[in-house]
Amino acid sequence: MFKSNQVSDLAIFGGPPAFQEKLHVGRPNIGDRDRLLERINDILDRRWLSNDGLYVQEFERKLSEFTGAKHCIAACNGTVALELLIRASGITGEAIVPSFTFIATAHALQWQEITPVFCDVDPKTHNLDPQKVEQLLTPRTTGIIGVHVWGRPCNIEALTEIAQRHNLMLAFDAAHALGASYNGTAIGNFGDAEVFSFHATKFLNTFEGGAIATNNDELAEKIRLMKNFGFGNGYDNVIYIGTNGKMNETCGAMGVTGLESIGKFIDVNYRNYKHYREELADLPGIQLIVYDEAERNNYQYVILEIDEEKAGINRNEIVQILHAENVMARRYFYPGCHQMEPYRSYFPNAGLLLPETEKLTQKVMSLPTGTAIAGDEISTICQIIRFAQQNSADVRTRMGQKPTA
Ligand code: T4K
């Protein structure tokens, strides 16, 4: 319970924090612990720890069943999965990507000396704006990498049409989007391929992990070779350039165990999302992003957009207030890839073409959800936000800022 009656009771002004322990965004979901430990014992008993072991194979099979994608190739993390896909699909020169994403999307290109050309996003969806994609194409462009930010699919139809018309590879960074659908079809089936992340902070995690989902046999074959040093059939037979992108068996076991609880994880996320929605309803200038309820969603991100003019308080101030209360809200994706190195030095004026991205990076924040947070904790977080907004003038004055209007 958050019981403050006076602004001075807020922890940022010296009151006791609402929570004794930090509440993090991205606390991992853990499935059936006993089953996981059984599987880990089995791995140890069989002494098969990596290199396409039984649990990784089972995980890949079950991911394919879950998504309907013909091939799901497990990898050691989402970033390496992106790198493998980019290389295997032949993207070179320049590729169009959003700047409003986690830095891994851009780095996976730059790591291979491919220039990420940052494209602005649609402020309503936070995803690539297809019209602006088209304006950025040059003779060096070979691919488009859309990101399904927060698990809300990009405008796949429009991006597919552009990619086909210009003969470009189209891939999706679906790190957030396992379990989501677009026009009823599961994410994992679009573009040339899509990449999932199973990092600890994702609602389905394998400690670290990722996967490439594709319906393209040739591409799948190439990625499988590349993720295992280019080894073909038999010992000592390298037939392609490769790296080590393999997922290990404990990660595979975690994935198989997590998949058994995936329905429960999504239900909990949805319940939390609705809880936040109800308790934050009708707060001026504070808006929870919406998901299209006609589609499948994983609801793993609870994202607020703060309109400073209407709320009387801005995103950074709310985050500071929450941090003092031990609610570790995050400013994803601040400040945007184009404002981080090396891109900031390479393209110092990129922001001029990214007005919507720049606005979003100042407005958006992420709140804790998942199985590690209880309903009464969500209520308390909402009460803090409500209290801060309702007393915004006083709060801002005490924080040394001028009240808005
Ligand atoms: N593409 C996109 C669109 C992505 O969002 C990501 C990853 C990728 C690609 C790359 O996939 P991976 O290579 O990671 O598989 C976190 C995650 O590390 C990152 O995986 C994720 N996106 C990104 C959105 O969030 P940070 O820098 O915020 O991580 P960190 O360590 O601050 O963790 C976030 C919070 O989670 C912390 O406050 C504490 C909590 N946490 C974290 C870990 C690792 C736990 O409670 N337990 C844990 O074990 O990036």
Tab-separated table of C-alpha atoms and ligand atoms in Angstrom:
chain	number	residue	atom	x	y	z
A	1	MET	CA	0.000	0.000	0.000
A	2	PHE	CA	1.156	3.491	-0.793
A	3	LYS	CA	-0.226	5.667	1.959
A	4	SER	CA	1.179	9.121	1.300
A	5	ASN	CA	-1.066	12.066	1.918
A	6	GLN	CA	1.632	14.612	1.422
A	7	VAL	CA	4.148	15.086	-1.296
A	8	SER	CA	6.922	15.139	1.284
A	9	ASP	CA	6.102	11.472	2.059
A	10	LEU	CA	7.426	10.384	-1.345
A	11	ALA	CA	10.731	8.554	-0.995
A	12	ILE	CA	12.390	10.989	-3.390
A	13	PHE	CA	11.783	13.697	-0.777
A	14	GLY	CA	12.929	11.617	2.177
A	15	GLY	CA	9.924	9.377	2.985
A	16	PRO	CA	10.404	5.611	3.379
A	17	PRO	CA	10.352	3.751	0.062
A	18	ALA	CA	7.120	1.922	-0.803
A	19	PHE	CA	9.105	-1.302	-1.337
A	20	GLN	CA	11.921	-2.699	0.774
A	21	GLU	CA	13.385	-4.589	-2.179
A	22	LYS	CA	13.827	-3.433	-5.729
A	23	LEU	CA	11.043	-4.375	-8.144
A	24	HIS	CA	12.712	-4.913	-11.508
A	25	VAL	CA	11.448	-4.805	-15.035
A	26	GLY	CA	12.439	-8.088	-16.659
A	27	ARG	CA	12.375	-10.463	-13.681
A	28	PRO	CA	12.536	-13.902	-15.242
A	29	ASN	CA	9.582	-16.266	-15.400
A	30	ILE	CA	10.554	-19.728	-14.235
A	31	GLY	CA	8.455	-22.714	-15.188
A	32	ASP	CA	8.193	-25.953	-13.225
A	33	ARG	CA	11.416	-25.923	-11.201
A	34	ASP	CA	11.331	-29.657	-10.418
A	35	ARG	CA	10.960	-30.567	-14.077
A	36	LEU	CA	13.833	-28.249	-14.943
A	37	LEU	CA	16.098	-29.789	-12.315
A	38	GLU	CA	15.166	-33.292	-13.482
A	39	ARG	CA	16.149	-32.308	-16.995
A	40	ILE	CA	19.419	-30.775	-15.858
A	41	ASN	CA	20.218	-33.969	-13.948
A	42	ASP	CA	19.445	-35.915	-17.079
A	43	ILE	CA	21.864	-33.719	-19.051
A	44	LEU	CA	24.584	-34.359	-16.481
A	45	ASP	CA	23.851	-38.094	-16.393
A	46	ARG	CA	24.073	-38.353	-20.154
A	47	ARG	CA	27.083	-36.058	-20.323
A	48	TRP	CA	25.854	-34.337	-23.417
A	49	LEU	CA	26.084	-30.619	-22.717
A	50	SER	CA	25.991	-28.883	-26.084
A	51	ASN	CA	26.259	-29.404	-29.868
A	52	ASP	CA	22.705	-30.132	-30.987
A	53	GLY	CA	21.759	-32.108	-27.893
A	54	LEU	CA	18.375	-33.702	-27.263
A	55	TYR	CA	16.902	-30.786	-25.316
A	56	VAL	CA	17.887	-28.228	-27.915
A	57	GLN	CA	16.372	-30.454	-30.588
A	58	GLU	CA	13.182	-30.813	-28.533
A	59	PHE	CA	13.070	-27.073	-27.947
A	60	GLU	CA	13.408	-26.391	-31.670
A	61	ARG	CA	10.679	-28.907	-32.488
A	62	LYS	CA	8.313	-27.460	-29.916
A	63	LEU	CA	9.001	-23.914	-31.051
A	64	SER	CA	8.136	-24.973	-34.581
A	65	GLU	CA	4.878	-26.492	-33.325
A	66	PHE	CA	4.122	-23.368	-31.297
A	67	THR	CA	4.790	-20.900	-34.122
A	68	GLY	CA	3.914	-23.050	-37.100
A	69	ALA	CA	7.242	-22.050	-38.696
A	70	LYS	CA	8.850	-24.882	-40.632
A	71	HIS	CA	12.304	-24.275	-39.173
A	72	CYS	CA	13.222	-22.907	-35.757
A	73	ILE	CA	16.964	-22.843	-35.236
A	74	ALA	CA	18.070	-22.277	-31.680
A	75	ALA	CA	21.026	-19.998	-31.007
A	76	CYS	CA	23.074	-18.897	-28.025
A	77	ASN	CA	21.304	-15.515	-27.876
A	78	GLY	CA	19.092	-13.240	-29.934
A	79	THR	CA	21.942	-10.995	-31.060
A	80	VAL	CA	23.971	-13.837	-32.545
A	81	ALA	CA	20.769	-15.189	-34.091
A	82	LEU	CA	20.302	-11.817	-35.817
A	83	GLU	CA	23.923	-11.805	-36.974
A	84	LEU	CA	23.576	-15.305	-38.393
A	85	LEU	CA	20.386	-14.433	-40.208
A	86	ILE	CA	21.798	-11.208	-41.643
A	87	ARG	CA	24.892	-13.002	-42.919
A	88	ALA	CA	23.083	-16.033	-44.248
A	89	SER	CA	20.478	-13.966	-46.043
A	90	GLY	CA	23.139	-12.028	-47.919
A	91	ILE	CA	22.373	-8.564	-46.587
A	92	THR	CA	25.328	-6.260	-47.372
A	93	GLY	CA	25.887	-2.545	-47.896
A	94	GLU	CA	22.965	-0.859	-46.160
A	95	ALA	CA	19.882	-2.120	-44.366
A	96	ILE	CA	16.936	-0.123	-43.102
A	97	VAL	CA	16.207	-0.482	-39.385
A	98	PRO	CA	14.401	1.535	-36.763
A	99	SER	CA	16.457	3.482	-34.240
A	100	PHE	CA	13.691	2.933	-31.696
A	101	THR	CA	14.854	-0.542	-30.718
A	102	PHE	CA	17.362	-2.265	-28.485
A	103	ILE	CA	20.910	-1.561	-29.607
A	104	ALA	CA	21.426	-5.207	-30.671
A	105	THR	CA	19.359	-4.684	-33.833
A	106	ALA	CA	21.758	-2.036	-35.121
A	107	HIS	CA	24.899	-3.710	-33.805
A	108	ALA	CA	24.081	-6.998	-35.536
A	109	LEU	CA	24.447	-5.115	-38.824
A	110	GLN	CA	27.374	-2.869	-37.974
A	111	TRP	CA	29.278	-5.844	-36.529
A	112	GLN	CA	29.375	-7.142	-40.104
A	113	GLU	CA	30.187	-3.733	-41.529
A	114	ILE	CA	26.711	-3.263	-42.915
A	115	THR	CA	25.409	0.265	-42.407
A	116	PRO	CA	22.220	0.480	-40.373
A	117	VAL	CA	20.153	3.220	-41.974
A	118	PHE	CA	17.850	4.460	-39.248
A	119	CYS	CA	14.253	4.981	-40.227
A	120	ASP	CA	11.600	6.816	-38.257
A	121	VAL	CA	8.646	5.045	-36.692
A	122	ASP	CA	4.906	5.480	-36.616
A	123	PRO	CA	4.132	7.165	-33.285
A	124	LYS	CA	0.953	5.108	-32.916
A	125	THR	CA	2.607	1.698	-33.224
A	126	HIS	CA	6.254	2.526	-32.338
A	127	ASN	CA	7.205	0.424	-35.388
A	128	LEU	CA	8.864	1.240	-38.730
A	129	ASP	CA	6.874	3.668	-40.833
A	130	PRO	CA	6.740	1.981	-44.276
A	131	GLN	CA	6.412	5.282	-46.145
A	132	LYS	CA	9.611	6.518	-44.602
A	133	VAL	CA	11.369	3.224	-45.355
A	134	GLU	CA	10.794	3.807	-49.020
A	135	GLN	CA	12.352	7.278	-48.848
A	136	LEU	CA	15.613	5.875	-47.452
A	137	LEU	CA	16.314	3.244	-50.107
A	138	THR	CA	19.526	3.718	-52.084
A	139	PRO	CA	21.330	1.522	-54.610
A	140	ARG	CA	23.296	0.086	-51.649
A	141	THR	CA	20.198	-1.041	-49.766
A	142	THR	CA	19.873	-4.816	-49.657
A	143	GLY	CA	17.543	-5.425	-46.745
A	144	ILE	CA	14.938	-4.187	-44.303
A	145	ILE	CA	14.879	-5.312	-40.703
A	146	GLY	CA	11.621	-4.468	-39.003
A	147	VAL	CA	11.317	-4.809	-35.239
A	148	HIS	CA	8.046	-5.882	-33.622
A	149	VAL	CA	8.539	-3.491	-30.742
A	150	TRP	CA	6.777	-4.573	-27.503
A	151	GLY	CA	5.539	-7.613	-29.414
A	152	ARG	CA	3.190	-5.516	-31.565
A	153	PRO	CA	3.801	-6.606	-35.161
A	154	CYS	CA	5.099	-4.140	-37.729
A	155	ASN	CA	2.988	-3.246	-40.744
A	156	ILE	CA	4.151	-6.497	-42.327
A	157	GLU	CA	1.961	-6.194	-45.392
A	158	ALA	CA	3.371	-2.826	-46.418
A	159	LEU	CA	6.966	-3.815	-45.659
A	160	THR	CA	6.595	-7.051	-47.635
A	161	GLU	CA	5.260	-5.136	-50.588
A	162	ILE	CA	8.197	-2.685	-50.502
A	163	ALA	CA	10.742	-5.490	-50.122
A	164	GLN	CA	9.271	-7.407	-53.055
A	165	ARG	CA	9.070	-4.363	-55.285
A	166	HIS	CA	12.725	-3.484	-54.647
A	167	ASN	CA	14.027	-7.036	-54.436
A	168	LEU	CA	15.239	-6.668	-50.833
A	169	MET	CA	15.634	-9.169	-48.044
A	170	LEU	CA	13.043	-8.671	-45.339
A	171	ALA	CA	13.730	-9.904	-41.830
A	172	PHE	CA	12.071	-9.172	-38.526
A	173	ASP	CA	13.617	-8.762	-35.154
A	174	ALA	CA	10.884	-10.534	-33.226
A	175	ALA	CA	12.807	-10.513	-29.934
A	176	HIS	CA	9.641	-9.282	-28.177
A	177	ALA	CA	7.044	-11.082	-30.227
A	178	LEU	CA	6.945	-14.798	-29.499
A	179	GLY	CA	3.293	-15.795	-29.197
A	180	ALA	CA	1.994	-12.770	-31.108
A	181	SER	CA	0.040	-12.969	-34.340
A	182	TYR	CA	-0.511	-10.801	-37.404
A	183	ASN	CA	-3.781	-11.258	-39.306
A	184	GLY	CA	-4.162	-14.488	-37.351
A	185	THR	CA	-0.806	-15.978	-38.377
A	186	ALA	CA	1.843	-16.488	-35.718
A	187	ILE	CA	4.938	-14.318	-35.747
A	188	GLY	CA	7.768	-16.510	-36.996
A	189	ASN	CA	6.227	-16.918	-40.434
A	190	PHE	CA	6.903	-13.558	-42.036
A	191	GLY	CA	9.575	-12.066	-44.241
A	192	ASP	CA	12.556	-14.235	-45.101
A	193	ALA	CA	12.938	-15.044	-41.418
A	194	GLU	CA	12.245	-13.739	-37.932
A	195	VAL	CA	14.436	-13.777	-34.851
A	196	PHE	CA	13.321	-14.442	-31.286
A	197	SER	CA	15.197	-13.703	-28.081
A	198	PHE	CA	14.957	-15.877	-24.992
A	199	HIS	CA	17.111	-13.688	-22.801
A	200	ALA	CA	16.402	-13.920	-19.061
A	201	THR	CA	14.240	-10.792	-19.297
A	202	LYS	CA	11.948	-12.186	-21.999
A	203	PHE	CA	8.692	-13.798	-20.884
A	204	LEU	CA	9.942	-17.121	-22.249
A	205	ASN	CA	13.596	-17.402	-21.358
A	206	THR	CA	16.369	-19.943	-21.772
A	207	PHE	CA	18.720	-17.985	-19.457
A	208	GLU	CA	20.332	-16.708	-22.664
A	209	GLY	CA	19.088	-17.758	-26.050
A	210	GLY	CA	17.529	-16.949	-29.347
A	211	ALA	CA	16.133	-18.600	-32.449
A	212	ILE	CA	15.695	-17.961	-36.133
A	213	ALA	CA	12.293	-18.967	-37.495
A	214	THR	CA	11.885	-19.398	-41.231
A	215	ASN	CA	9.907	-21.290	-43.833
A	216	ASN	CA	12.801	-21.117	-46.287
A	217	ASP	CA	14.639	-24.474	-46.456
A	218	GLU	CA	17.757	-23.107	-48.113
A	219	LEU	CA	18.154	-20.254	-45.640
A	220	ALA	CA	17.586	-22.633	-42.719
A	221	GLU	CA	20.240	-24.979	-44.019
A	222	LYS	CA	22.754	-22.145	-44.368
A	223	ILE	CA	22.061	-20.839	-40.861
A	224	ARG	CA	22.457	-24.321	-39.371
A	225	LEU	CA	25.861	-24.633	-41.012
A	226	MET	CA	26.930	-21.161	-39.976
A	227	LYS	CA	25.955	-21.564	-36.343
A	228	ASN	CA	28.217	-24.634	-36.059
A	229	PHE	CA	31.488	-23.385	-37.601
A	230	GLY	CA	30.313	-24.442	-41.065
A	231	PHE	CA	30.578	-28.153	-40.275
A	232	GLY	CA	28.727	-30.278	-42.790
A	233	ASN	CA	27.993	-33.981	-42.426
A	234	GLY	CA	30.555	-36.158	-40.709
A	235	TYR	CA	33.642	-35.222	-38.778
A	236	ASP	CA	36.288	-32.803	-40.056
A	237	ASN	CA	34.167	-31.541	-42.892
A	238	VAL	CA	33.863	-27.763	-42.995
A	239	ILE	CA	31.935	-26.626	-46.026
A	240	TYR	CA	31.059	-23.050	-45.198
A	241	ILE	CA	32.189	-20.049	-43.177
A	242	GLY	CA	30.744	-20.215	-39.698
A	243	THR	CA	30.841	-19.180	-36.107
A	244	ASN	CA	29.797	-20.657	-32.790
A	245	GLY	CA	26.148	-19.729	-32.320
A	246	LYS	CA	25.002	-22.923	-30.624
A	247	MET	CA	22.562	-23.090	-27.769
A	248	ASN	CA	23.689	-25.353	-24.929
A	249	GLU	CA	21.637	-28.097	-23.323
A	250	THR	CA	20.746	-26.349	-20.047
A	251	CYS	CA	19.314	-23.512	-22.108
A	252	GLY	CA	17.424	-26.032	-24.227
A	253	ALA	CA	16.039	-27.672	-21.071
A	254	MET	CA	14.982	-24.290	-19.709
A	255	GLY	CA	13.241	-23.562	-23.007
A	256	VAL	CA	11.377	-26.863	-23.090
A	257	THR	CA	10.329	-26.366	-19.464
A	258	GLY	CA	9.257	-22.777	-20.104
A	259	LEU	CA	7.202	-23.748	-23.136
A	260	GLU	CA	5.152	-26.078	-20.898
A	261	SER	CA	4.085	-22.968	-18.942
A	262	ILE	CA	3.882	-20.450	-21.751
A	263	GLY	CA	0.075	-20.211	-21.581
A	264	LYS	CA	0.283	-19.412	-17.896
A	265	PHE	CA	2.983	-16.776	-18.455
A	266	ILE	CA	0.827	-15.045	-21.060
A	267	ASP	CA	-2.250	-15.207	-18.795
A	268	VAL	CA	-0.302	-13.614	-15.950
A	269	ASN	CA	1.040	-10.909	-18.266
A	270	TYR	CA	-2.463	-10.198	-19.522
A	271	ARG	CA	-3.863	-10.044	-15.997
A	272	ASN	CA	-1.094	-7.640	-14.963
A	273	TYR	CA	-1.603	-5.549	-18.077
A	274	LYS	CA	-5.361	-5.231	-17.372
A	275	HIS	CA	-4.643	-4.420	-13.744
A	276	TYR	CA	-2.347	-1.550	-14.751
A	277	ARG	CA	-4.890	-0.431	-17.347
A	278	GLU	CA	-7.706	-0.249	-14.822
A	279	GLU	CA	-5.705	1.509	-12.149
A	280	LEU	CA	-4.104	4.030	-14.472
A	281	ALA	CA	-7.266	4.752	-16.445
A	282	ASP	CA	-8.235	8.387	-16.878
A	283	LEU	CA	-4.971	9.841	-15.644
A	284	PRO	CA	-4.380	12.854	-17.899
A	285	GLY	CA	-1.346	12.509	-20.140
A	286	ILE	CA	-0.503	8.988	-18.953
A	287	GLN	CA	-1.347	6.336	-21.462
A	288	LEU	CA	-0.736	2.620	-21.465
A	289	ILE	CA	0.012	1.323	-24.970
A	290	VAL	CA	-2.775	-0.804	-26.411
A	291	TYR	CA	-2.579	-4.227	-27.961
A	292	ASP	CA	-4.912	-5.385	-30.721
A	293	GLU	CA	-7.132	-7.779	-28.803
A	294	ALA	CA	-8.295	-9.407	-32.049
A	295	GLU	CA	-4.791	-10.842	-32.359
A	296	ARG	CA	-2.685	-13.013	-30.053
A	297	ASN	CA	-0.297	-11.026	-27.858
A	298	ASN	CA	2.134	-11.942	-25.116
A	299	TYR	CA	1.603	-8.706	-23.116
A	300	GLN	CA	5.151	-8.973	-21.769
A	301	TYR	CA	5.748	-5.227	-21.866
A	302	VAL	CA	3.722	-2.755	-19.832
A	303	ILE	CA	4.597	0.483	-21.573
A	304	LEU	CA	3.496	3.968	-20.615
A	305	GLU	CA	3.641	7.060	-22.752
A	306	ILE	CA	3.815	10.271	-20.796
A	307	ASP	CA	2.621	13.489	-22.345
A	308	GLU	CA	4.275	16.120	-20.197
A	309	GLU	CA	1.904	18.925	-21.207
A	310	LYS	CA	-1.164	16.996	-20.138
A	311	ALA	CA	0.285	15.094	-17.187
A	312	GLY	CA	2.065	18.095	-15.691
A	313	ILE	CA	5.049	15.860	-15.087
A	314	ASN	CA	7.438	14.193	-17.478
A	315	ARG	CA	8.661	10.652	-18.017
A	316	ASN	CA	12.086	11.227	-16.450
A	317	GLU	CA	10.539	12.674	-13.311
A	318	ILE	CA	8.139	9.748	-12.947
A	319	VAL	CA	11.015	7.291	-13.402
A	320	GLN	CA	13.068	9.129	-10.762
A	321	ILE	CA	10.140	9.070	-8.336
A	322	LEU	CA	9.570	5.351	-8.927
A	323	HIS	CA	13.253	4.507	-8.537
A	324	ALA	CA	13.297	6.206	-5.149
A	325	GLU	CA	10.371	3.929	-4.166
A	326	ASN	CA	12.411	0.922	-5.408
A	327	VAL	CA	10.341	0.457	-8.546
A	328	MET	CA	13.009	0.107	-11.216
A	329	ALA	CA	11.005	1.335	-14.216
A	330	ARG	CA	13.088	1.582	-17.405
A	331	ARG	CA	13.307	4.145	-20.189
A	332	TYR	CA	13.373	1.673	-23.082
A	333	PHE	CA	14.595	2.652	-25.741
A	334	TYR	CA	16.254	5.830	-24.553
A	335	PRO	CA	18.077	7.601	-26.162
A	336	GLY	CA	17.564	5.641	-29.413
A	337	CYS	CA	20.292	3.773	-31.289
A	338	HIS	CA	21.220	6.826	-33.364
A	339	GLN	CA	22.230	8.626	-30.169
A	340	MET	CA	24.546	5.818	-29.083
A	341	GLU	CA	28.050	4.998	-30.265
A	342	PRO	CA	29.297	4.369	-32.835
A	343	TYR	CA	26.202	5.655	-34.633
A	344	ARG	CA	26.141	9.047	-32.927
A	345	SER	CA	29.614	9.760	-34.319
A	346	TYR	CA	28.924	8.240	-37.728
A	347	PHE	CA	25.629	10.060	-38.246
A	348	PRO	CA	25.582	13.145	-35.999
A	349	ASN	CA	22.539	14.586	-37.768
A	350	ALA	CA	20.458	11.403	-37.920
A	351	GLY	CA	17.956	12.856	-35.455
A	352	LEU	CA	16.771	15.342	-38.088
A	353	LEU	CA	15.170	12.459	-39.969
A	354	LEU	CA	13.841	10.792	-36.834
A	355	PRO	CA	11.446	13.273	-35.236
A	356	GLU	CA	8.954	10.658	-34.019
A	357	THR	CA	11.717	8.462	-32.625
A	358	GLU	CA	13.185	11.422	-30.753
A	359	LYS	CA	9.781	12.241	-29.235
A	360	LEU	CA	9.116	8.636	-28.226
A	361	THR	CA	12.486	8.252	-26.533
A	362	GLN	CA	11.469	11.121	-24.241
A	363	LYS	CA	7.990	9.767	-23.485
A	364	VAL	CA	8.132	6.022	-23.130
A	365	MET	CA	8.788	3.914	-20.041
A	366	SER	CA	8.419	0.305	-19.050
A	367	LEU	CA	6.936	-1.045	-15.791
A	368	PRO	CA	7.505	-4.356	-13.970
A	369	THR	CA	5.319	-7.302	-14.908
A	370	GLY	CA	5.536	-11.095	-15.204
A	371	THR	CA	5.123	-13.822	-12.617
A	372	ALA	CA	7.495	-12.155	-10.141
A	373	ILE	CA	5.116	-9.311	-9.346
A	374	ALA	CA	1.953	-9.509	-7.248
A	375	GLY	CA	-1.345	-7.699	-7.796
A	376	ASP	CA	-0.996	-5.571	-4.657
A	377	GLU	CA	2.460	-4.474	-5.847
A	378	ILE	CA	0.949	-3.332	-9.130
A	379	SER	CA	-1.697	-1.389	-7.185
A	380	THR	CA	1.018	0.328	-5.165
A	381	ILE	CA	2.991	1.259	-8.295
A	382	CYS	CA	-0.159	2.721	-9.827
A	383	GLN	CA	-0.955	4.651	-6.649
A	384	ILE	CA	2.512	6.222	-6.708
A	385	ILE	CA	2.109	7.263	-10.345
A	386	ARG	CA	-1.398	8.602	-9.688
A	387	PHE	CA	-0.249	10.518	-6.624
A	388	ALA	CA	2.722	12.021	-8.487
A	389	GLN	CA	0.525	13.082	-11.393
A	390	GLN	CA	-2.223	14.514	-9.207
A	391	ASN	CA	0.321	16.534	-7.249
A	392	SER	CA	2.510	17.303	-10.219
A	393	ALA	CA	2.905	21.037	-9.614
A	394	ASP	CA	4.067	20.536	-6.035
A	395	VAL	CA	6.229	17.538	-6.977
A	396	ARG	CA	7.970	19.435	-9.751
A	397	THR	CA	8.610	22.455	-7.574
A	398	ARG	CA	10.231	20.265	-4.946
A	399	MET	CA	12.289	18.542	-7.617
A	400	GLY	CA	13.599	21.950	-8.589
A	401	GLN	CA	11.598	22.154	-11.817
A	402	LYS	CA	9.070	24.706	-12.898
A	403	PRO	CA	5.495	23.365	-12.889
A	404	THR	CA	4.090	23.098	-16.413
A	405	ALA	CA	1.476	25.761	-17.210
B	1	T4K	N1	16.338	-7.130	-30.367
B	1	T4K	C1	15.530	-6.543	-29.481
B	1	T4K	C2	14.385	-5.737	-29.967
B	1	T4K	C3	15.740	-6.736	-28.108
B	1	T4K	O1	14.922	-6.133	-27.210
B	1	T4K	C4	16.818	-7.536	-27.690
B	1	T4K	C5	17.083	-7.719	-26.289
B	1	T4K	C6	17.628	-8.128	-28.670
B	1	T4K	C7	17.357	-7.902	-30.019
B	1	T4K	C8	18.820	-8.979	-28.343
B	1	T4K	O2	18.465	-10.225	-27.782
B	1	T4K	P1	19.521	-10.936	-26.778
B	1	T4K	O3	20.839	-10.994	-27.457
B	1	T4K	O4	19.531	-10.164	-25.487
B	1	T4K	O5	18.919	-12.327	-26.617
B	1	T4K	C9	17.557	-6.073	-21.520
B	1	T4K	C10	17.972	-7.437	-22.011
B	1	T4K	O6	19.285	-7.736	-21.610
B	1	T4K	C11	17.862	-7.574	-23.496
B	1	T4K	O7	17.864	-8.960	-23.763
B	1	T4K	C12	16.556	-6.999	-24.002
B	1	T4K	N2	16.469	-7.017	-25.425
B	1	T4K	C13	16.409	-5.566	-23.539
B	1	T4K	C14	15.107	-4.950	-23.975
B	1	T4K	O8	16.421	-5.556	-22.127
B	1	T4K	P2	19.047	-4.294	-20.380
B	1	T4K	O9	20.303	-3.618	-20.754
B	1	T4K	O10	17.897	-3.489	-19.964
B	1	T4K	O11	19.347	-5.473	-19.326
B	1	T4K	P3	19.439	-5.437	-17.759
B	1	T4K	O12	20.559	-6.279	-17.365
B	1	T4K	O13	19.418	-4.027	-17.268
B	1	T4K	O14	18.129	-6.194	-17.298
B	1	T4K	C15	16.872	-5.563	-17.245
B	1	T4K	C16	16.245	-5.814	-15.876
B	1	T4K	O15	15.947	-7.179	-15.729
B	1	T4K	C17	17.130	-5.414	-14.738
B	1	T4K	O16	16.587	-4.272	-14.136
B	1	T4K	C18	17.110	-6.588	-13.779
B	1	T4K	C19	16.227	-7.631	-14.405
B	1	T4K	N3	16.882	-8.938	-14.474
B	1	T4K	C20	17.835	-9.150	-15.442
B	1	T4K	C21	18.450	-10.367	-15.523
B	1	T4K	C22	19.506	-10.603	-16.583
B	1	T4K	C23	16.551	-9.914	-13.568
B	1	T4K	O17	15.718	-9.675	-12.692
B	1	T4K	N4	17.146	-11.144	-13.665
B	1	T4K	C24	18.087	-11.416	-14.613
B	1	T4K	O18	18.577	-12.542	-14.692
B	1	T4K	O19	18.620	-5.179	-21.625
